[in-house]
């Protein structure tokens, strides 16, 4: 049906202004997950991104005092940010312990379970009679930090990115880009994109076309920079020309955080906060959450709890260790019982032979006795 033009003065055009007031008063919730190995600057990046200390940095002594137990933790940091009287309730999800061990099999399971649990929690709240003040911790975006090796993605990177891409808006990030030359960084990005395409890893995409030509060019520029190379630093340094900037001081000069010739930090910040935060939130609601909800509704009844499987890597390793220990103990006991059985059989055979020998000896004595008796019988006559 074609739209009907109405006369001036009705007030329909003021609806966006009313909506703006409601949204401005309510604020927004944004949940950001940072995932990757230790030592890639995740904490520094978060503090640099929001220009405040969201999470205090770890001391180097504590960083290298790792636990002997192979566990991946889920750490939640909450903060409330306000700019121009608009508030955002920010939740940052960190994953300390991921990828820090020689055997990282199933180390992604606590991360995947956490993302699924947030969808599950929100779905359960929606099914309740009273749905006021829903607690929403669904992850809107996951930044996966890639170690700047200059080669390609590791098998662990591929495995977890495959699983994250189907559950959350995944954005790959090359950490510590100032450790690579521009040529090596360009080749590294190209290899990463080739692996992502070959392995069918789903990364976050957004519409490039816009009503504004400048916005379209900006979107194309942001998308072309993926995977984003970043430099994180909360320190102020002075450049050669006297400017004070956020960056890292080296003997050859300054690596600037917000210089697009040095890294893609500004483009990533533009994507996360200034231009596509709402799209990240809405795509989580309309795509990832709906996919989870549809999958659960097809296999479960309304109100039926989700059957959780024990997939903690630590428990799996303990279970395998106990199984190996039990199997080894059973094997030793079986060998001992077989040895006893062989000894008993050998003893039985020996006793049978002795018994047969005694039986033969008795028969010989009986025959000898009969012969002696037969020899004495004529003399008696």
Short mmCIF file of C-alpha atoms in Angstrom, two decimals:
data_model
loop_
_atom_site.label_atom_id
_atom_site.label_comp_id
_atom_site.label_asym_id
_atom_site.label_seq_id
_atom_site.Cartn_x
_atom_site.Cartn_y
_atom_site.Cartn_z
CA UNK A 1 0.00 0.00 0.00
CA UNK A 2 1.40 3.36 -1.00
CA UNK A 3 2.01 5.88 1.82
CA UNK A 4 -0.60 8.60 2.18
CA UNK A 5 0.60 12.17 2.63
CA UNK A 6 -1.05 13.96 5.56
CA UNK A 7 -1.39 17.61 6.24
CA UNK A 8 1.19 19.59 8.15
CA UNK A 9 0.95 19.96 11.90
CA UNK A 10 -0.08 16.42 12.91
CA UNK A 11 3.24 15.73 14.60
CA UNK A 12 4.28 12.38 13.13
CA UNK A 13 7.70 13.80 12.30
CA UNK A 14 8.37 14.32 16.03
CA UNK A 15 8.33 10.56 16.72
CA UNK A 16 12.12 10.22 16.19
CA UNK A 17 12.66 12.99 18.73
CA UNK A 18 10.46 11.17 21.25
CA UNK A 19 12.34 7.97 20.59
CA UNK A 20 15.64 9.78 21.06
CA UNK A 21 14.53 11.08 24.45
CA UNK A 22 13.50 7.59 25.59
CA UNK A 23 16.77 6.03 24.46
CA UNK A 24 18.83 8.87 25.95
CA UNK A 25 17.08 8.44 29.30
CA UNK A 26 17.33 4.65 29.31
CA UNK A 27 20.93 4.44 28.10
CA UNK A 28 22.39 1.29 26.61
CA UNK A 29 24.00 -1.99 27.64
CA UNK A 30 27.06 -3.18 25.76
CA UNK A 31 28.97 -6.39 26.44
CA UNK A 32 32.39 -6.80 24.90
CA UNK A 33 34.49 -9.97 25.11
CA UNK A 34 38.26 -10.00 24.61
CA UNK A 35 39.77 -13.38 23.87
CA UNK A 36 43.33 -14.46 23.16
CA UNK A 37 46.56 -15.62 24.71
CA UNK A 38 48.14 -13.81 27.64
CA UNK A 39 50.58 -11.03 26.93
CA UNK A 40 48.87 -9.68 23.80
CA UNK A 41 47.75 -6.39 25.38
CA UNK A 42 44.03 -7.06 25.86
CA UNK A 43 43.83 -5.10 29.11
CA UNK A 44 45.85 -2.21 27.69
CA UNK A 45 43.64 -2.09 24.61
CA UNK A 46 40.42 -1.92 26.66
CA UNK A 47 41.80 0.92 28.78
CA UNK A 48 43.01 2.71 25.64
CA UNK A 49 39.70 2.22 23.83
CA UNK A 50 37.61 3.82 26.55
CA UNK A 51 40.33 6.30 27.67
CA UNK A 52 39.98 5.22 31.29
CA UNK A 53 41.15 2.41 33.55
CA UNK A 54 38.42 -0.18 33.06
CA UNK A 55 40.69 -2.97 34.29
CA UNK A 56 43.96 -2.49 36.17
CA UNK A 57 46.94 -4.04 34.36
CA UNK A 58 48.55 -7.17 35.73
CA UNK A 59 51.94 -7.04 37.33
CA UNK A 60 54.67 -8.93 35.50
CA UNK A 61 55.41 -11.07 38.55
CA UNK A 62 51.84 -12.32 38.72
CA UNK A 63 51.63 -12.77 34.96
CA UNK A 64 54.34 -15.43 34.92
CA UNK A 65 53.25 -17.16 38.14
CA UNK A 66 50.76 -19.36 36.33
CA UNK A 67 48.77 -22.08 37.98
CA UNK A 68 49.77 -25.66 37.30
CA UNK A 69 46.12 -26.48 36.69
CA UNK A 70 44.90 -26.07 33.14
CA UNK A 71 41.85 -23.83 33.55
CA UNK A 72 40.32 -21.03 31.49
CA UNK A 73 38.60 -18.47 33.68
CA UNK A 74 35.80 -16.06 32.84
CA UNK A 75 36.35 -12.63 34.35
CA UNK A 76 33.65 -9.96 34.18
CA UNK A 77 34.46 -6.27 34.60
CA UNK A 78 31.57 -3.80 34.79
CA UNK A 79 31.70 -0.05 34.36
CA UNK A 80 29.30 2.81 33.67
CA UNK A 81 30.44 5.35 31.07
CA UNK A 82 28.80 8.69 30.39
CA UNK A 83 29.35 11.15 27.58
CA UNK A 84 27.17 14.18 26.88
CA UNK A 85 24.57 12.95 29.39
CA UNK A 86 24.23 9.56 27.65
CA UNK A 87 25.14 6.56 29.75
CA UNK A 88 26.36 3.14 28.69
CA UNK A 89 26.55 0.20 31.06
CA UNK A 90 29.66 -1.56 29.84
CA UNK A 91 30.58 -5.17 30.61
CA UNK A 92 33.99 -6.46 29.55
CA UNK A 93 34.49 -10.23 29.52
CA UNK A 94 38.10 -11.38 29.81
CA UNK A 95 39.31 -14.97 29.39
CA UNK A 96 42.58 -15.37 31.34
CA UNK A 97 44.29 -18.72 30.91
CA UNK A 98 43.21 -19.34 27.32
CA UNK A 99 45.98 -20.66 25.08
CA UNK A 100 48.65 -20.51 27.80
CA UNK A 101 49.44 -24.21 27.98
CA UNK A 102 51.17 -26.83 25.85
CA UNK A 103 48.00 -28.91 25.54
CA UNK A 104 45.08 -26.56 24.83
CA UNK A 105 42.57 -29.19 23.78
CA UNK A 106 39.00 -28.10 24.56
CA UNK A 107 40.30 -24.93 26.24
CA UNK A 108 37.66 -22.98 24.33
CA UNK A 109 34.76 -24.82 25.98
CA UNK A 110 34.39 -22.50 29.03
CA UNK A 111 34.22 -19.52 26.63
CA UNK A 112 31.65 -21.16 24.35
CA UNK A 113 29.61 -22.33 27.35
CA UNK A 114 29.59 -18.80 28.79
CA UNK A 115 28.22 -17.31 25.55
CA UNK A 116 25.54 -20.02 25.29
CA UNK A 117 24.65 -19.64 28.98
CA UNK A 118 23.92 -15.93 28.49
CA UNK A 119 21.53 -16.71 25.63
CA UNK A 120 19.96 -19.41 27.79
CA UNK A 121 19.58 -17.08 30.77
CA UNK A 122 17.92 -14.37 28.69
CA UNK A 123 15.57 -16.88 27.03
CA UNK A 124 14.54 -18.26 30.42
CA UNK A 125 13.79 -14.74 31.67
CA UNK A 126 11.66 -14.04 28.60
CA UNK A 127 9.53 -17.09 29.39
CA UNK A 128 8.62 -15.83 32.88
CA UNK A 129 5.28 -14.11 33.61
CA UNK A 130 7.04 -10.96 34.83
CA UNK A 131 9.66 -9.70 32.41
CA UNK A 132 10.64 -6.39 33.94
CA UNK A 133 14.32 -5.54 34.52
CA UNK A 134 15.73 -8.41 32.48
CA UNK A 135 19.39 -9.11 33.14
CA UNK A 136 21.04 -9.09 29.74
CA UNK A 137 24.64 -10.30 29.59
CA UNK A 138 24.57 -11.51 25.99
CA UNK A 139 27.92 -10.87 24.33
CA UNK A 140 27.50 -8.30 21.57
CA UNK A 141 31.02 -8.46 20.21
CA UNK A 142 34.11 -10.64 20.63
CA UNK A 143 37.56 -9.30 19.80
CA UNK A 144 39.88 -12.21 19.12
CA UNK A 145 43.51 -11.20 19.57
CA UNK A 146 45.96 -12.86 17.18
CA UNK A 147 49.64 -13.13 18.07
CA UNK A 148 51.76 -11.17 15.54
CA UNK A 149 53.84 -14.11 14.32
CA UNK A 150 53.89 -12.91 10.73
CA UNK A 151 53.01 -16.41 9.45
CA UNK A 152 49.36 -17.44 9.67
CA UNK A 153 46.67 -18.54 12.11
CA UNK A 154 47.50 -21.36 14.50
CA UNK A 155 45.23 -24.45 14.72
CA UNK A 156 43.97 -23.23 18.11
CA UNK A 157 42.99 -19.87 16.55
CA UNK A 158 41.09 -21.63 13.78
CA UNK A 159 39.23 -23.97 16.13
CA UNK A 160 37.95 -21.30 18.50
CA UNK A 161 37.19 -18.76 15.76
CA UNK A 162 35.02 -21.34 14.01
CA UNK A 163 32.99 -21.81 17.17
CA UNK A 164 32.84 -18.12 18.10
CA UNK A 165 31.75 -16.99 14.64
CA UNK A 166 28.47 -18.91 14.85
CA UNK A 167 27.59 -17.52 18.29
CA UNK A 168 28.79 -13.93 18.47
CA UNK A 169 29.90 -11.00 16.33
CA UNK A 170 33.54 -11.98 15.84
CA UNK A 171 36.18 -9.38 14.98
CA UNK A 172 39.78 -10.63 14.50
CA UNK A 173 42.48 -8.30 15.79
CA UNK A 174 46.25 -8.44 15.24
CA UNK A 175 47.83 -7.46 18.54
CA UNK A 176 51.03 -5.45 18.93
CA UNK A 177 51.14 -4.36 15.31
CA UNK A 178 54.22 -2.24 16.01
CA UNK A 179 56.30 -5.45 16.15
CA UNK A 180 55.79 -6.02 12.40
CA UNK A 181 57.00 -3.98 9.44
CA UNK A 182 54.29 -2.56 7.14
CA UNK A 183 55.19 -5.11 4.44
CA UNK A 184 55.07 -8.07 6.85
CA UNK A 185 51.83 -6.79 8.37
CA UNK A 186 50.18 -6.56 4.94
CA UNK A 187 51.26 -10.14 4.08
CA UNK A 188 50.12 -11.35 7.50
CA UNK A 189 46.66 -9.83 7.00
CA UNK A 190 46.39 -11.43 3.58
CA UNK A 191 47.28 -14.89 4.93
CA UNK A 192 44.75 -14.52 7.78
CA UNK A 193 41.97 -13.58 5.34
CA UNK A 194 42.85 -16.58 3.15
CA UNK A 195 42.60 -18.94 6.13
CA UNK A 196 39.32 -17.36 7.25
CA UNK A 197 37.85 -17.88 3.79
CA UNK A 198 39.23 -21.43 3.43
CA UNK A 199 37.97 -22.51 6.87
CA UNK A 200 34.60 -20.75 6.41
CA UNK A 201 35.01 -18.72 9.60
CA UNK A 202 32.16 -16.26 10.11
CA UNK A 203 33.36 -12.77 11.00
CA UNK A 204 31.26 -9.70 11.69
CA UNK A 205 30.09 -7.85 8.59
CA UNK A 206 27.84 -4.84 8.21
CA UNK A 207 26.07 -3.12 5.30
CA UNK A 208 28.49 -0.98 3.33
CA UNK A 209 25.93 1.05 1.44
CA UNK A 210 24.50 4.11 3.15
CA UNK A 211 22.40 7.13 2.25
CA UNK A 212 25.42 9.28 2.89
CA UNK A 213 28.30 8.89 0.43
CA UNK A 214 30.83 9.80 3.09
CA UNK A 215 29.45 7.07 5.38
CA UNK A 216 29.67 4.54 2.55
CA UNK A 217 33.34 5.38 1.96
CA UNK A 218 34.01 5.18 5.69
CA UNK A 219 32.33 1.78 5.93
CA UNK A 220 34.34 0.46 2.98
CA UNK A 221 37.53 1.77 4.55
CA UNK A 222 36.72 0.07 7.88
CA UNK A 223 35.85 -3.26 6.25
CA UNK A 224 39.00 -3.19 4.12
CA UNK A 225 41.14 -2.93 7.27
CA UNK A 226 39.90 -6.23 8.75
CA UNK A 227 41.64 -7.97 10.51
CA UNK A 228 42.47 -4.83 12.43
CA UNK A 229 46.06 -4.20 13.44
CA UNK A 230 46.22 -2.35 16.75
CA UNK A 231 48.69 -0.74 19.11
CA UNK A 232 47.63 -0.26 22.71
CA UNK A 233 49.10 2.28 25.09
CA UNK A 234 47.80 4.50 27.87
CA UNK A 235 51.05 6.51 28.09
CA UNK A 236 51.50 10.01 26.72
CA UNK A 237 54.63 10.43 24.61
CA UNK A 238 56.05 13.40 22.74
CA UNK A 239 56.68 13.08 19.02
CA UNK A 240 59.57 14.62 17.09
CA UNK A 241 57.40 17.55 16.00
CA UNK A 242 56.38 18.26 19.62
CA UNK A 243 52.91 16.68 19.69
CA UNK A 244 51.75 14.79 22.80
CA UNK A 245 50.02 11.58 21.75
CA UNK A 246 49.11 8.14 23.07
CA UNK A 247 51.75 5.75 21.87
CA UNK A 248 54.96 3.85 22.49
CA UNK A 249 58.41 5.39 22.51
CA UNK A 250 61.18 3.60 20.63
CA UNK A 251 64.74 4.50 19.75
CA UNK A 252 63.69 5.03 16.14
CA UNK A 253 60.64 7.15 16.98
CA UNK A 254 57.07 6.94 18.28
CA UNK A 255 54.39 4.39 17.36
CA UNK A 256 51.16 6.39 17.64
CA UNK A 257 47.95 4.69 18.68
CA UNK A 258 45.62 6.99 16.73
CA UNK A 259 47.78 7.36 13.62
CA UNK A 260 46.16 5.38 10.78
CA UNK A 261 49.56 5.06 9.10
CA UNK A 262 50.75 3.08 12.15
CA UNK A 263 47.73 0.93 13.02
CA UNK A 264 43.95 0.52 12.63
CA UNK A 265 43.00 1.56 16.16
CA UNK A 266 40.88 4.53 15.03
CA UNK A 267 38.97 2.40 12.53
CA UNK A 268 38.29 -0.28 15.12
CA UNK A 269 37.10 2.33 17.63
CA UNK A 270 34.90 3.86 14.92
CA UNK A 271 33.38 0.43 14.32
CA UNK A 272 32.86 -0.53 17.95
CA UNK A 273 31.61 2.74 19.39
CA UNK A 274 30.91 5.59 17.02
CA UNK A 275 29.21 4.03 14.02
CA UNK A 276 28.19 0.39 14.55
CA UNK A 277 27.57 -0.23 18.27
CA UNK A 278 23.81 -0.29 17.66
CA UNK A 279 24.27 -2.72 14.77
CA UNK A 280 26.35 -5.00 16.99
CA UNK A 281 23.59 -4.99 19.61
CA UNK A 282 20.75 -5.49 17.13
CA UNK A 283 22.55 -8.24 15.17
CA UNK A 284 23.13 -10.10 18.44
CA UNK A 285 19.41 -9.88 19.19
CA UNK A 286 18.12 -10.62 15.69
CA UNK A 287 20.70 -13.13 14.47
CA UNK A 288 22.74 -14.95 17.10
CA UNK A 289 20.15 -14.98 19.89
CA UNK A 290 17.34 -15.95 17.52
CA UNK A 291 19.44 -18.78 16.08
CA UNK A 292 20.07 -20.11 19.59
CA UNK A 293 16.43 -19.69 20.57
CA UNK A 294 15.12 -21.44 17.45
CA UNK A 295 17.53 -24.34 17.93
CA UNK A 296 16.45 -24.78 21.55
CA UNK A 297 12.74 -24.44 20.81
CA UNK A 298 12.92 -27.23 18.25
CA UNK A 299 14.37 -29.71 20.75
CA UNK A 300 12.88 -28.59 24.08
CA UNK A 301 9.52 -27.82 25.61
CA UNK A 302 8.74 -24.38 26.98
CA UNK A 303 10.15 -24.07 30.49
CA UNK A 304 12.18 -27.27 30.23
CA UNK A 305 15.70 -26.76 31.61
CA UNK A 306 18.69 -27.21 29.35
CA UNK A 307 20.62 -30.42 29.81
CA UNK A 308 24.17 -29.40 30.57
CA UNK A 309 27.06 -31.67 29.72
CA UNK A 310 30.30 -31.68 31.67
CA UNK A 311 32.80 -30.24 29.23
CA UNK A 312 35.23 -28.51 31.53
CA UNK A 313 38.76 -29.36 30.27
CA UNK A 314 40.03 -29.68 33.82
CA UNK A 315 37.36 -32.24 34.69
CA UNK A 316 37.95 -34.09 31.45
CA UNK A 317 41.65 -34.40 32.16
CA UNK A 318 40.96 -35.58 35.71
CA UNK A 319 38.45 -38.12 34.38
CA UNK A 320 40.95 -39.40 31.82
CA UNK A 321 43.69 -39.61 34.46
CA UNK A 322 41.39 -41.59 36.76
CA UNK A 323 40.36 -43.85 33.86
CA UNK A 324 44.00 -44.52 32.97
CA UNK A 325 44.85 -45.17 36.60
CA UNK A 326 41.90 -47.55 36.96
CA UNK A 327 42.79 -49.35 33.73
CA UNK A 328 46.41 -49.75 34.81
CA UNK A 329 45.34 -51.05 38.22
CA UNK A 330 42.97 -53.57 36.62
CA UNK A 331 45.73 -54.70 34.26
CA UNK A 332 48.17 -55.23 37.14
CA UNK A 333 45.57 -57.17 39.14
CA UNK A 334 44.72 -59.31 36.11
CA UNK A 335 48.42 -60.10 35.58
CA UNK A 336 48.76 -61.02 39.24
CA UNK A 337 45.68 -63.27 39.09
CA UNK A 338 47.01 -64.94 35.92
CA UNK A 339 50.33 -65.56 37.67
CA UNK A 340 48.51 -67.10 40.63
CA UNK A 341 46.41 -69.22 38.27
CA UNK A 342 49.53 -70.50 36.49
CA UNK A 343 51.14 -71.34 39.82
CA UNK A 344 48.01 -73.18 40.96
CA UNK A 345 47.83 -75.10 37.69
CA UNK A 346 51.50 -76.03 37.94
CA UNK A 347 51.01 -77.12 41.57
CA UNK A 348 47.94 -79.15 40.60
CA UNK A 349 49.86 -80.88 37.78
CA UNK A 350 52.74 -81.64 40.17
CA UNK A 351 50.38 -83.09 42.76
CA UNK A 352 48.59 -85.15 40.10
CA UNK A 353 51.91 -86.53 38.90
CA UNK A 354 52.92 -87.35 42.46
CA UNK A 355 49.54 -88.98 43.01
CA UNK A 356 49.90 -91.05 39.85
CA UNK A 357 53.44 -92.04 40.87
CA UNK A 358 52.19 -93.12 44.30
CA UNK A 359 49.29 -94.95 42.69
CA UNK A 360 51.69 -96.79 40.36
CA UNK A 361 53.96 -97.57 43.28
CA UNK A 362 51.00 -99.01 45.25
CA UNK A 363 49.97 -101.13 42.26
CA UNK A 364 53.52 -102.41 41.97
CA UNK A 365 53.54 -103.30 45.65
CA UNK A 366 50.16 -105.01 45.29
CA UNK A 367 51.43 -107.01 42.30
CA UNK A 368 54.59 -107.93 44.23
CA UNK A 369 52.45 -108.93 47.21
CA UNK A 370 50.23 -111.11 45.02
CA UNK A 371 53.30 -112.74 43.48
CA UNK A 372 54.71 -113.46 46.93
CA UNK A 373 51.40 -114.93 48.03
CA UNK A 374 51.24 -117.08 44.91
CA UNK A 375 54.75 -118.38 45.62
CA UNK A 376 53.92 -119.40 49.17
CA UNK A 377 50.67 -121.26 48.34
CA UNK A 378 52.25 -124.69 47.05
CA UNK A 379 54.53 -125.02 50.05
CA UNK A 380 51.48 -125.00 52.33
CA UNK A 381 50.06 -128.03 50.47
#
